[in-house]
Coordinates of C-alpha atoms in Angstrom, one line a residue:
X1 CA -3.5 10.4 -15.2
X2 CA -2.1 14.0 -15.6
X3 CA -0.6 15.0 -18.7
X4 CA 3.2 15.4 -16.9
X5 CA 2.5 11.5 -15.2
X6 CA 2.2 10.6 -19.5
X7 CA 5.3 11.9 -20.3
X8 CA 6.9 10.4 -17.3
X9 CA 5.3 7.0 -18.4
X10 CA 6.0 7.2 -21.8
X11 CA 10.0 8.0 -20.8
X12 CA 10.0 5.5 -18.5
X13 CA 8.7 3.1 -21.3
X14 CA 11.2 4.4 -23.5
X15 CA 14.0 3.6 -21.4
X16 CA 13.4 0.3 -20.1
X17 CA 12.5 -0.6 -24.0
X18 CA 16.7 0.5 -24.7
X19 CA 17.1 -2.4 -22.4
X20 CA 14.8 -5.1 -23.4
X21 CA 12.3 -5.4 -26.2
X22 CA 9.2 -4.8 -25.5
X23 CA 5.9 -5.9 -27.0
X24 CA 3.8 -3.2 -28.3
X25 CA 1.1 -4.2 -25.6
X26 CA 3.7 -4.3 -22.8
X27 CA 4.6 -0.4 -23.8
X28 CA 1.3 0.5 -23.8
X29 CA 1.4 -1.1 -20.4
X30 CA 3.7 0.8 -19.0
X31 CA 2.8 3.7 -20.8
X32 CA -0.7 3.9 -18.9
X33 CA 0.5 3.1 -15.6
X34 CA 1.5 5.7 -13.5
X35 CA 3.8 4.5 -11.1
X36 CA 4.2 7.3 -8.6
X37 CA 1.2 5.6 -6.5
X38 CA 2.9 2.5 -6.3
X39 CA 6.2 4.3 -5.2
X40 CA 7.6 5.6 -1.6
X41 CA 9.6 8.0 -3.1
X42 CA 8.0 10.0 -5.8
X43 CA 11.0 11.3 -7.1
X44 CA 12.3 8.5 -7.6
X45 CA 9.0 6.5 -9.3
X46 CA 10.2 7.1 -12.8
X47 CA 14.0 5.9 -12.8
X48 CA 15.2 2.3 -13.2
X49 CA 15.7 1.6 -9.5
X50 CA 14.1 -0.8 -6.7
X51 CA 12.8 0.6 -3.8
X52 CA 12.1 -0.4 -0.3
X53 CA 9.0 -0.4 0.9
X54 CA 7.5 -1.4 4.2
X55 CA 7.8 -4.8 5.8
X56 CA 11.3 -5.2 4.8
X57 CA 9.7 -5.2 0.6
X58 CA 11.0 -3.9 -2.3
X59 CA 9.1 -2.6 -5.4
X60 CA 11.1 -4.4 -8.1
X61 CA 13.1 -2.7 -10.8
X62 CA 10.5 -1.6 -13.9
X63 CA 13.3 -3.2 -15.6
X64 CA 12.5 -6.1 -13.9
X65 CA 8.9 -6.0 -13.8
X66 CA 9.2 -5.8 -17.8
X67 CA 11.7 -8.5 -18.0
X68 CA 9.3 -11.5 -15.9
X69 CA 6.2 -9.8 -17.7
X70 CA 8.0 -10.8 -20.6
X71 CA 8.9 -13.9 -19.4
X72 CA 5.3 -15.1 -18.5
X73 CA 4.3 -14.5 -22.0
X74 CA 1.2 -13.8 -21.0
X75 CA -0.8 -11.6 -22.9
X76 CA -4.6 -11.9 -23.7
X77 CA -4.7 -15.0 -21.3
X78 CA -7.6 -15.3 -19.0
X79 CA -6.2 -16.0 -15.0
X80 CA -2.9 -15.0 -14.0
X81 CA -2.2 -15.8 -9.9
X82 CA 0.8 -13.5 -8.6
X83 CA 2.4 -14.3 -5.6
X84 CA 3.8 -11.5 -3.4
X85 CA 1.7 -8.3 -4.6
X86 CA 4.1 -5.7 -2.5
X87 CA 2.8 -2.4 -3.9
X88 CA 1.0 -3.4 -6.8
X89 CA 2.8 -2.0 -9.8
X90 CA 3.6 -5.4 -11.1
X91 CA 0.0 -6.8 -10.6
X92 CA -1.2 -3.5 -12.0
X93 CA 0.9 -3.9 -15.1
X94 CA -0.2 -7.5 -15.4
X95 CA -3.9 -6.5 -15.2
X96 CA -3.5 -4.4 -18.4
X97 CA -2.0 -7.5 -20.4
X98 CA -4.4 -10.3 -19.1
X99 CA -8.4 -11.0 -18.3
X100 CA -7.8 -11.5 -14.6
X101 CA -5.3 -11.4 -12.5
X102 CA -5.4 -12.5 -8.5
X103 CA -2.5 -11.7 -6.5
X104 CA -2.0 -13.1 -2.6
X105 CA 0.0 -11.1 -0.3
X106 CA 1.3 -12.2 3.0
X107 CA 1.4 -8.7 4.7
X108 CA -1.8 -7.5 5.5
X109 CA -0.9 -3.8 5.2
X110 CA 0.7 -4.1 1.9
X111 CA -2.2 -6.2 0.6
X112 CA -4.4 -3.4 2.3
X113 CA -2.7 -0.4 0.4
X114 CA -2.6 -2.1 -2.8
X115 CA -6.2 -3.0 -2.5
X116 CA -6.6 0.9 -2.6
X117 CA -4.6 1.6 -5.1
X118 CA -6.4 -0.3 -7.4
X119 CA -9.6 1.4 -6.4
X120 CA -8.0 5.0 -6.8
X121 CA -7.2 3.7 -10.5
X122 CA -10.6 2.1 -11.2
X123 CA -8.8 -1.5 -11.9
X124 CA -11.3 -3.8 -11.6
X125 CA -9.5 -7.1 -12.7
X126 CA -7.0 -7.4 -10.0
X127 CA -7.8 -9.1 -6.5
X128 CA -6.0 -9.0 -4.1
X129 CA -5.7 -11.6 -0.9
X130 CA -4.1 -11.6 2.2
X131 CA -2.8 -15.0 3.0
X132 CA 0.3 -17.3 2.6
X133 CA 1.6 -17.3 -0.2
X134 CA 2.6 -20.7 -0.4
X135 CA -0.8 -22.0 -0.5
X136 CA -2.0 -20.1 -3.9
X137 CA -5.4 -19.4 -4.6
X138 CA -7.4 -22.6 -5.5
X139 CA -10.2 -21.5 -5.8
X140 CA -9.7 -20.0 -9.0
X141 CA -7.6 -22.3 -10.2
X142 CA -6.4 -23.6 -12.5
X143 CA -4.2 -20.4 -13.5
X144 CA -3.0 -20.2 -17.1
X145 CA 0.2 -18.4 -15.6
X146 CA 1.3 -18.0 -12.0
X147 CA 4.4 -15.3 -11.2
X148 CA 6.1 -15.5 -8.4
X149 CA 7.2 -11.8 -6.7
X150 CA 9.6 -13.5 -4.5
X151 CA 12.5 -15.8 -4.4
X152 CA 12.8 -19.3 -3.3
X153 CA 15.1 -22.2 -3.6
X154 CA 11.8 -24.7 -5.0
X155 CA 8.7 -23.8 -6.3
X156 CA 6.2 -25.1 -3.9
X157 CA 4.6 -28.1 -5.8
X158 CA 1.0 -26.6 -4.5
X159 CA 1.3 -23.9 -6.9
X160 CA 2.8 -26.2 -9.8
X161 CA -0.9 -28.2 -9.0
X162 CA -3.1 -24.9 -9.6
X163 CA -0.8 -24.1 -12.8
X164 CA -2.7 -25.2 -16.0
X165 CA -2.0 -28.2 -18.0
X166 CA 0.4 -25.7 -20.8
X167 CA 0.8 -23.1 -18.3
X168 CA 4.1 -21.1 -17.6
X169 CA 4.8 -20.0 -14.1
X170 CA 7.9 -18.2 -13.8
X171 CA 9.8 -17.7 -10.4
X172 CA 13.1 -16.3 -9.2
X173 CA 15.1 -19.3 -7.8
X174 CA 17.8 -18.9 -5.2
X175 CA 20.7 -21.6 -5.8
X176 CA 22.1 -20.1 -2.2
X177 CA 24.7 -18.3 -4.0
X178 CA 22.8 -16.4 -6.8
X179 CA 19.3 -15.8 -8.4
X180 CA 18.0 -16.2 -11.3
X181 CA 14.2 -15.7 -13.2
X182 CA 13.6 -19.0 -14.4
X183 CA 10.9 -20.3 -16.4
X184 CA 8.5 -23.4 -15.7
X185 CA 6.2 -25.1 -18.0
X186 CA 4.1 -27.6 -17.4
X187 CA 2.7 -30.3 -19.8
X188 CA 0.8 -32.9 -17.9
X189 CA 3.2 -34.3 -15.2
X190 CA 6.3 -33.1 -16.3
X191 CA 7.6 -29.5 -15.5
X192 CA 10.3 -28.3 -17.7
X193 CA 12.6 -25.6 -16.6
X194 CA 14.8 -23.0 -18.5
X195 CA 17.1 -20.6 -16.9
X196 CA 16.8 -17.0 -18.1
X197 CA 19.0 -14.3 -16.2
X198 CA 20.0 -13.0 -12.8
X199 CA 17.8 -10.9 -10.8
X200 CA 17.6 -10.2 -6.7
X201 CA 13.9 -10.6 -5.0
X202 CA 12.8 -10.7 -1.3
X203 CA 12.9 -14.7 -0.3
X204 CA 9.2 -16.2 -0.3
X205 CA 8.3 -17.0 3.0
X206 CA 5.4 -19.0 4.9
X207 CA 2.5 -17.8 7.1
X208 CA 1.0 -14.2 7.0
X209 CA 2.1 -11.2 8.8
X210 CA -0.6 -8.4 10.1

């Protein structure tokens, strides 16, 4: 990373922490990833705004990538699976916190680029698949915390069965009217839920796209 892409790091850090508090390892975080790679408009990669990428995506908020990091509390634990990778930049920023992290994107190109991106900035713990979605990853699973990227009115119960027994999965859920990032846990059979704040993702849909 250039010396200019750390100072536009480290502000970028600065202000999303005047919004939310941040973890020292979340900072650091965001701190060391630079997020021009990840963004269409490099001019733009350092403010506080989503972006549209293609396949109708968006690259979420850093504001909001900070606020469901956050959420999963999911530092120093070993398997996180993301769902909907778009860019990268939140799977990146995920991979800096946790052991492993496999993401599953349902548009080939975007899993494509991201897939590079991670190879331009030599990150080796984040794997990237194209497929639905919906169906997870089970063959790593069980996942200590699984983050969902997209918006959906229920979490599919196949990704509630590769969440660990104490595992968090957080998701933004779409009541028709409004979103908000919720937060799931799961001890044994029962899933609890707690309703955190609004937010505005892409809706989570089924199949692949090449």
């Amino acid at each position: 990373m250039t010396n200019l892409e750390s100072i536009k790091c480290k502000k970028l850090a600065d202000d999303i922490a005047d919004e939310v508090a941040l973890t020292p390892n979340l900072y650091n975080a965001i701190v060391s990833t630079p997020r021009e790679i990840f963004s269409p408009i490099q001019k733009y990669a350092y403010t506080l705004d989503a972006m549209p990428i293609s396949g109708d995506q968006w690259i979420s908020s850093p504001l909001t990538v900070a606020k469901m990091t956050l959420a999963l509390e999911c530092e120093n634990v070993d398997n996180i699976l993301e769902i909907g990778c778009g860019s990268g930049y939140q799977a990146a920023i995920l991979g800096k916190l946790a052991h492993r992290v496999f993401s599953v994107e349902r548009i080939e190109k975007l899993a494509n680029e991201a897939k590079n991106r991670f190879k331009i900035l030599s990150i080796k713990n984040v794997h990237v698949r194209y497929d639905d979605g919906n169906l997870g990853w089970r063959s790593y699973a069980p996942f200590e915390r699984i983050l969902l990227s997209c918006a959906c009115k229920q979490v599919p119960q196949k990704l509630f069965s590769q969440l660990k027994d104490g595992g968090i999965l957080v998701a933004p859920i779409d009541n028709g009217k409004e979103q908000f990032i919720c937060q799931f846990y799961k001890n044994g059979e029962n899933i609890t839920q707690k309703k955190l704040e609004k937010c505005l993702f892409v809706p989570l849909l089924d199949g692949v796209q090449s």
